[in-house]
Coordinates of C-alpha atoms in Angstrom, one line a residue:
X1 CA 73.0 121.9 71.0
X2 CA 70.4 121.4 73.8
X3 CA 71.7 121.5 77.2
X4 CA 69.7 119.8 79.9
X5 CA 70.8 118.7 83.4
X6 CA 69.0 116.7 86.0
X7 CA 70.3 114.7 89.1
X8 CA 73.8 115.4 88.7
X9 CA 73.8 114.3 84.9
X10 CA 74.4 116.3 81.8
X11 CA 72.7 116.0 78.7
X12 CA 74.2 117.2 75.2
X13 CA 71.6 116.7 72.8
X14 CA 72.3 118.0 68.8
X15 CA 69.4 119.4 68.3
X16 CA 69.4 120.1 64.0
X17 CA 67.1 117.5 62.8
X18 CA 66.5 119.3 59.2
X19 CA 70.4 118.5 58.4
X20 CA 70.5 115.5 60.1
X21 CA 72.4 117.2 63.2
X22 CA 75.5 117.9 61.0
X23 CA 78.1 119.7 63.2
X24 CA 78.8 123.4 62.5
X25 CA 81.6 125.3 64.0
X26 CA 79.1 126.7 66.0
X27 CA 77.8 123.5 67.7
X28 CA 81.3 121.9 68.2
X29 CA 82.2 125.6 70.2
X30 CA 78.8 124.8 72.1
X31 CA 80.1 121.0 72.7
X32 CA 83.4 122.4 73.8
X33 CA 82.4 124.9 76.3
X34 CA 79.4 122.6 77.8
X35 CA 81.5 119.9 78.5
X36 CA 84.4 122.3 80.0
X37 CA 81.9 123.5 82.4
X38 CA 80.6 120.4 83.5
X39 CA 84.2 119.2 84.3
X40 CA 84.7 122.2 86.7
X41 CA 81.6 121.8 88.4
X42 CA 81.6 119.0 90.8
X43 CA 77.5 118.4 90.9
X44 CA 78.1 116.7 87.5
X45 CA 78.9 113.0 87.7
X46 CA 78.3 111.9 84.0
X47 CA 77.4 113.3 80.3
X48 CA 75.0 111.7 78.4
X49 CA 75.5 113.2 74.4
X50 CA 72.6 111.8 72.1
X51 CA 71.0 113.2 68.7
X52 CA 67.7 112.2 70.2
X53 CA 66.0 109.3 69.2
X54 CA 66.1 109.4 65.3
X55 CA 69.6 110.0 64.2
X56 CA 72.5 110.7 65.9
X57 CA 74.8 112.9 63.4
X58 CA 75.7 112.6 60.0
X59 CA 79.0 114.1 60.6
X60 CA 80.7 117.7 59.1
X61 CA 77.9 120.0 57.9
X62 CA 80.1 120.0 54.3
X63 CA 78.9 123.8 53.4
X64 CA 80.2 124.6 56.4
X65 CA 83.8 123.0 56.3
X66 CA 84.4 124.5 52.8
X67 CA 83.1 128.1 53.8
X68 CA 85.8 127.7 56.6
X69 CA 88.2 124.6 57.2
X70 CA 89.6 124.2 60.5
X71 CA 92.8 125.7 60.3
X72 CA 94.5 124.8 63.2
X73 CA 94.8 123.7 67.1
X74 CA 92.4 126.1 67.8
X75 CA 90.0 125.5 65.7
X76 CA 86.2 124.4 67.6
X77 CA 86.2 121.0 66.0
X78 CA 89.7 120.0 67.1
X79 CA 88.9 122.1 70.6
X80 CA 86.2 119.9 70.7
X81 CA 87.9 116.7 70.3
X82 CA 91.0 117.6 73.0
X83 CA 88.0 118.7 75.5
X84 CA 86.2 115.0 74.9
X85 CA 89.6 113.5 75.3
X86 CA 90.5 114.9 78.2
X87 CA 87.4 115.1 79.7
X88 CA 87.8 113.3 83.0
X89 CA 84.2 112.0 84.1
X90 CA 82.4 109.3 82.3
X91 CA 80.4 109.6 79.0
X92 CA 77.5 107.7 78.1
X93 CA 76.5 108.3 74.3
X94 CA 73.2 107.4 73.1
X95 CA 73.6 106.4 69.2
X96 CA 70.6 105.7 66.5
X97 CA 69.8 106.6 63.1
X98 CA 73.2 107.7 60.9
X99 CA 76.4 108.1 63.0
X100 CA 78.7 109.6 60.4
X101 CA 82.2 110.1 60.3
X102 CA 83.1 112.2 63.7
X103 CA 79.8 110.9 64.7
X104 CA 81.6 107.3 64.9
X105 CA 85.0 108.2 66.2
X106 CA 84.0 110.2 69.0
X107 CA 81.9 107.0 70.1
X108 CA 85.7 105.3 70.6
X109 CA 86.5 108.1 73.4
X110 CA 83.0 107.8 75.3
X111 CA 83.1 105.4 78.4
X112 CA 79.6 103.4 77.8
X113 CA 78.0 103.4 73.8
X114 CA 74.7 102.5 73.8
X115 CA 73.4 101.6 69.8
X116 CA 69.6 101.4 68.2
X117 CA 69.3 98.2 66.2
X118 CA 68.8 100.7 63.0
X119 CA 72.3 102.7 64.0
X120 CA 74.3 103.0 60.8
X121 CA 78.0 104.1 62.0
X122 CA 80.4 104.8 58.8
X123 CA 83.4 107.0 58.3
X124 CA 83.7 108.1 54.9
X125 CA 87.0 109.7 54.9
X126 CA 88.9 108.4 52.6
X127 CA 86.2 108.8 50.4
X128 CA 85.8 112.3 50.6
X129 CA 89.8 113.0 50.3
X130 CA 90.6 112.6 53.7
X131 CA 92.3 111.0 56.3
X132 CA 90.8 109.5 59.7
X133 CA 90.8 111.5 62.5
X134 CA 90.7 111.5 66.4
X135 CA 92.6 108.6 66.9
X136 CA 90.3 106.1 65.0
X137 CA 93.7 105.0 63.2
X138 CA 94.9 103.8 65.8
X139 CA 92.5 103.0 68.2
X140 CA 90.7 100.8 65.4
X141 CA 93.4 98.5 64.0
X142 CA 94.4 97.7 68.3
X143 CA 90.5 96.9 68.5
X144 CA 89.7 95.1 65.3
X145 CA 93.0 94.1 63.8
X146 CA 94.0 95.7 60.5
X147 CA 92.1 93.8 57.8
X148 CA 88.7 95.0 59.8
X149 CA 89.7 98.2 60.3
X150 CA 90.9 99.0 56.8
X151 CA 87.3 97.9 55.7
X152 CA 85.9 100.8 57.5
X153 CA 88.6 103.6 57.1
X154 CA 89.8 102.7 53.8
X155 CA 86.7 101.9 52.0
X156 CA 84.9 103.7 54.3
X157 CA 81.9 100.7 55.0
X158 CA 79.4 101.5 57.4
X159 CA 78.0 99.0 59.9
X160 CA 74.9 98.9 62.0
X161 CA 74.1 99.0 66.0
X162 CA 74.4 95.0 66.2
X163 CA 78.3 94.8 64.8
X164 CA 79.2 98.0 67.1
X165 CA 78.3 95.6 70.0
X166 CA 80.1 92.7 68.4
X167 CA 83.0 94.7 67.9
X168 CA 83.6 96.0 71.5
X169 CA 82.7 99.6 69.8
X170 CA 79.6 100.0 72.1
X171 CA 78.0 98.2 74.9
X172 CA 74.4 96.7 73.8
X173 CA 72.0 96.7 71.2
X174 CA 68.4 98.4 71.7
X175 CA 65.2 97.9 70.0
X176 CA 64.9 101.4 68.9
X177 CA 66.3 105.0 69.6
X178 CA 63.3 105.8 72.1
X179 CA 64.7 102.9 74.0
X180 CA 68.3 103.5 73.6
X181 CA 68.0 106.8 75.1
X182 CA 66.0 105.5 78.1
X183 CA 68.8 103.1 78.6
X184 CA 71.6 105.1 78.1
X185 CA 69.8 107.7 80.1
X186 CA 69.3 104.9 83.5
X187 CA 73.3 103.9 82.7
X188 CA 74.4 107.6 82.8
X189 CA 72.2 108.3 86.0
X190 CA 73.7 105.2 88.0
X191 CA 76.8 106.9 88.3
X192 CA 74.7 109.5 90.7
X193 CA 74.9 106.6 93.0
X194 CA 78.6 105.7 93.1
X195 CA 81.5 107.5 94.9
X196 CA 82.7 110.2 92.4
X197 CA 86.2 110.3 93.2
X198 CA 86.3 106.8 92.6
X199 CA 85.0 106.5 89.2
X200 CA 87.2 109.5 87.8
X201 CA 90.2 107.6 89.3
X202 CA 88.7 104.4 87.7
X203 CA 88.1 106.2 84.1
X204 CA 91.8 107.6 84.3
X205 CA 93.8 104.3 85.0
X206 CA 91.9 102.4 82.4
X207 CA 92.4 104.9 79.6
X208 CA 96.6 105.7 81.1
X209 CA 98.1 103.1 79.0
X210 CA 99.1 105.0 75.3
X211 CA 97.5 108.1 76.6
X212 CA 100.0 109.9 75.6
X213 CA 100.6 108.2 72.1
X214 CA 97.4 108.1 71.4
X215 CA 97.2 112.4 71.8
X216 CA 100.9 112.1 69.5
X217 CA 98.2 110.2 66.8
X218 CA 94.8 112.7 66.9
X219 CA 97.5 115.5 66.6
X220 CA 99.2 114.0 63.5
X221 CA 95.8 113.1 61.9
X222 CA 94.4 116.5 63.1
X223 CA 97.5 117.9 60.7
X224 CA 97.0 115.7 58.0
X225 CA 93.2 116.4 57.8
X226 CA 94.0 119.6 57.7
X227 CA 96.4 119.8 54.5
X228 CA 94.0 117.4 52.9
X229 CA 91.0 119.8 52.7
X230 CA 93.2 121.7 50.8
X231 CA 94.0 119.3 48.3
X232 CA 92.7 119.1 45.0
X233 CA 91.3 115.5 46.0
X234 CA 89.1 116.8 48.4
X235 CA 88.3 119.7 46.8
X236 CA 86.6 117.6 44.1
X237 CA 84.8 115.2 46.6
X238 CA 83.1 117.6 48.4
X239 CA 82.0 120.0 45.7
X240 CA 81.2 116.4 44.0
X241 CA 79.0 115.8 47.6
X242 CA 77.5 119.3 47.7
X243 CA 76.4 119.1 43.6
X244 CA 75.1 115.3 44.6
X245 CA 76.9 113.8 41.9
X246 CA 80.2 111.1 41.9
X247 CA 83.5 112.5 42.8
X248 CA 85.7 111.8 39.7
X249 CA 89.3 110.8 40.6
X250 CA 90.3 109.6 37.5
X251 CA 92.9 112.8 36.8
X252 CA 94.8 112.1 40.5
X253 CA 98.0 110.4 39.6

């Protein structure tokens, strides 16, 4: 994770292009403790958190969540996700290339989302044994009604930058990633220009109602996920994913 700051704005940029930027343990620690700091310090008005301008994240590096699950509360990925959700000042994300799994459902707890026309967001959880996670089963049925959203968490069907906008998942379309970062860069530093105070009490009363709900639903999921990499189901989808062959359910009852 490359951390750059300029003119009171933050930039988190995953930085593994060889994997695709697949999140390790390591980089959602990295993710955790940058955006911690830049809530205490007051010279930050806004996070901008892009992949750079070819893909965004393919999700869970898999070697890495089968060497060592998250086992807990405490664990960096669901530190990660209670820092992002509690995280006061706005977050602009700029999305293109693959947004897999985490890389899609962290997009529903950023402020602004801006999308290349060749962003493919999917969450493949199901798929690989598991459950959603960080709110996304909740957040998605209120946003897309159920039949929509069990298309994409059930079957786990991806979409592309165009239906993200469309779908009140992010705020415009762009040509390519060089120009989705500029804009999502120019949207991020407006905030430089606006009384701080102001926008954080803005941010708060528009994400108050089922706040606390919503936390009751990323901890239930963050459970769930948990027990589930432990099952036998998802113990054969991901060795299935890291041998790059087809997960064979036909023995699960």
């Amino acid at each position: 994770v490359l951390v750059e700051r300029e003119q009171g704005l933050l930039t988190l940029r995953l930085n593994r292009p060889d994997k695709k930027n697949a999140l390790t343990r390591t980089m959602y620690a990295g993710l955790a403790e940058a955006l911690s700091q830049a809530e205490r310090d007051s010279d930050v008005r806004a996070v901008l958190l892009t992949g750079g301008t070819e893909c965004f994240t393919s999700g869970n590096d898999v070697a890495d969540f089968i060497q060592a699950p998250p086992t807990g509360p405490d664990s960096e990925v669901f530190r990660f996700m209670r820092t992002l959700f509690d995280f006061a000042k706005p977050i602009v994300a700029a999305v293109s290339g693959p947004a897999v799994g985490i890389g899609t459902t962290l997009l529903l707890h950023c402020d602004l989302v801006y999308v290349s026309r060749d962003a493919r967001l999917k969450m493949p959880f199901v798929s690989l044994g598991l459950c959603p996670e960080f709110g996304s089963s909740l957040i998605l049925p209120r946003l897309l009604g159920h039949a929509r959203a069990a298309e994409l968490l059930l079957l786990g069907e991806a979409f592309g930058g165009e239906q993200a906008v469309a779908w009140g998942i992010a705020n415009q379309v762009l040509d390519d990633g060089a120009a989705t970062l500029a804009k999502a860069r120019e949207m991020a530093l407006g905030f430089q220009r606006l009384a701080p105070t102001a926008v954080l009490d803005g941010k708060r009363l528009m994400r108050a109602p089922g706040r606390e709900e919503l936390r009751r639903v990323i901890e239930e999921e963050g459970a769930l996920f948990g027990q589930r990499l432990r099952s036998p189901e998802a113990i054969e989808a991901l060795s299935a994913f890291m041998q790059r062959r087809p997960a064979d359910f036909s023995r699960f009852a």
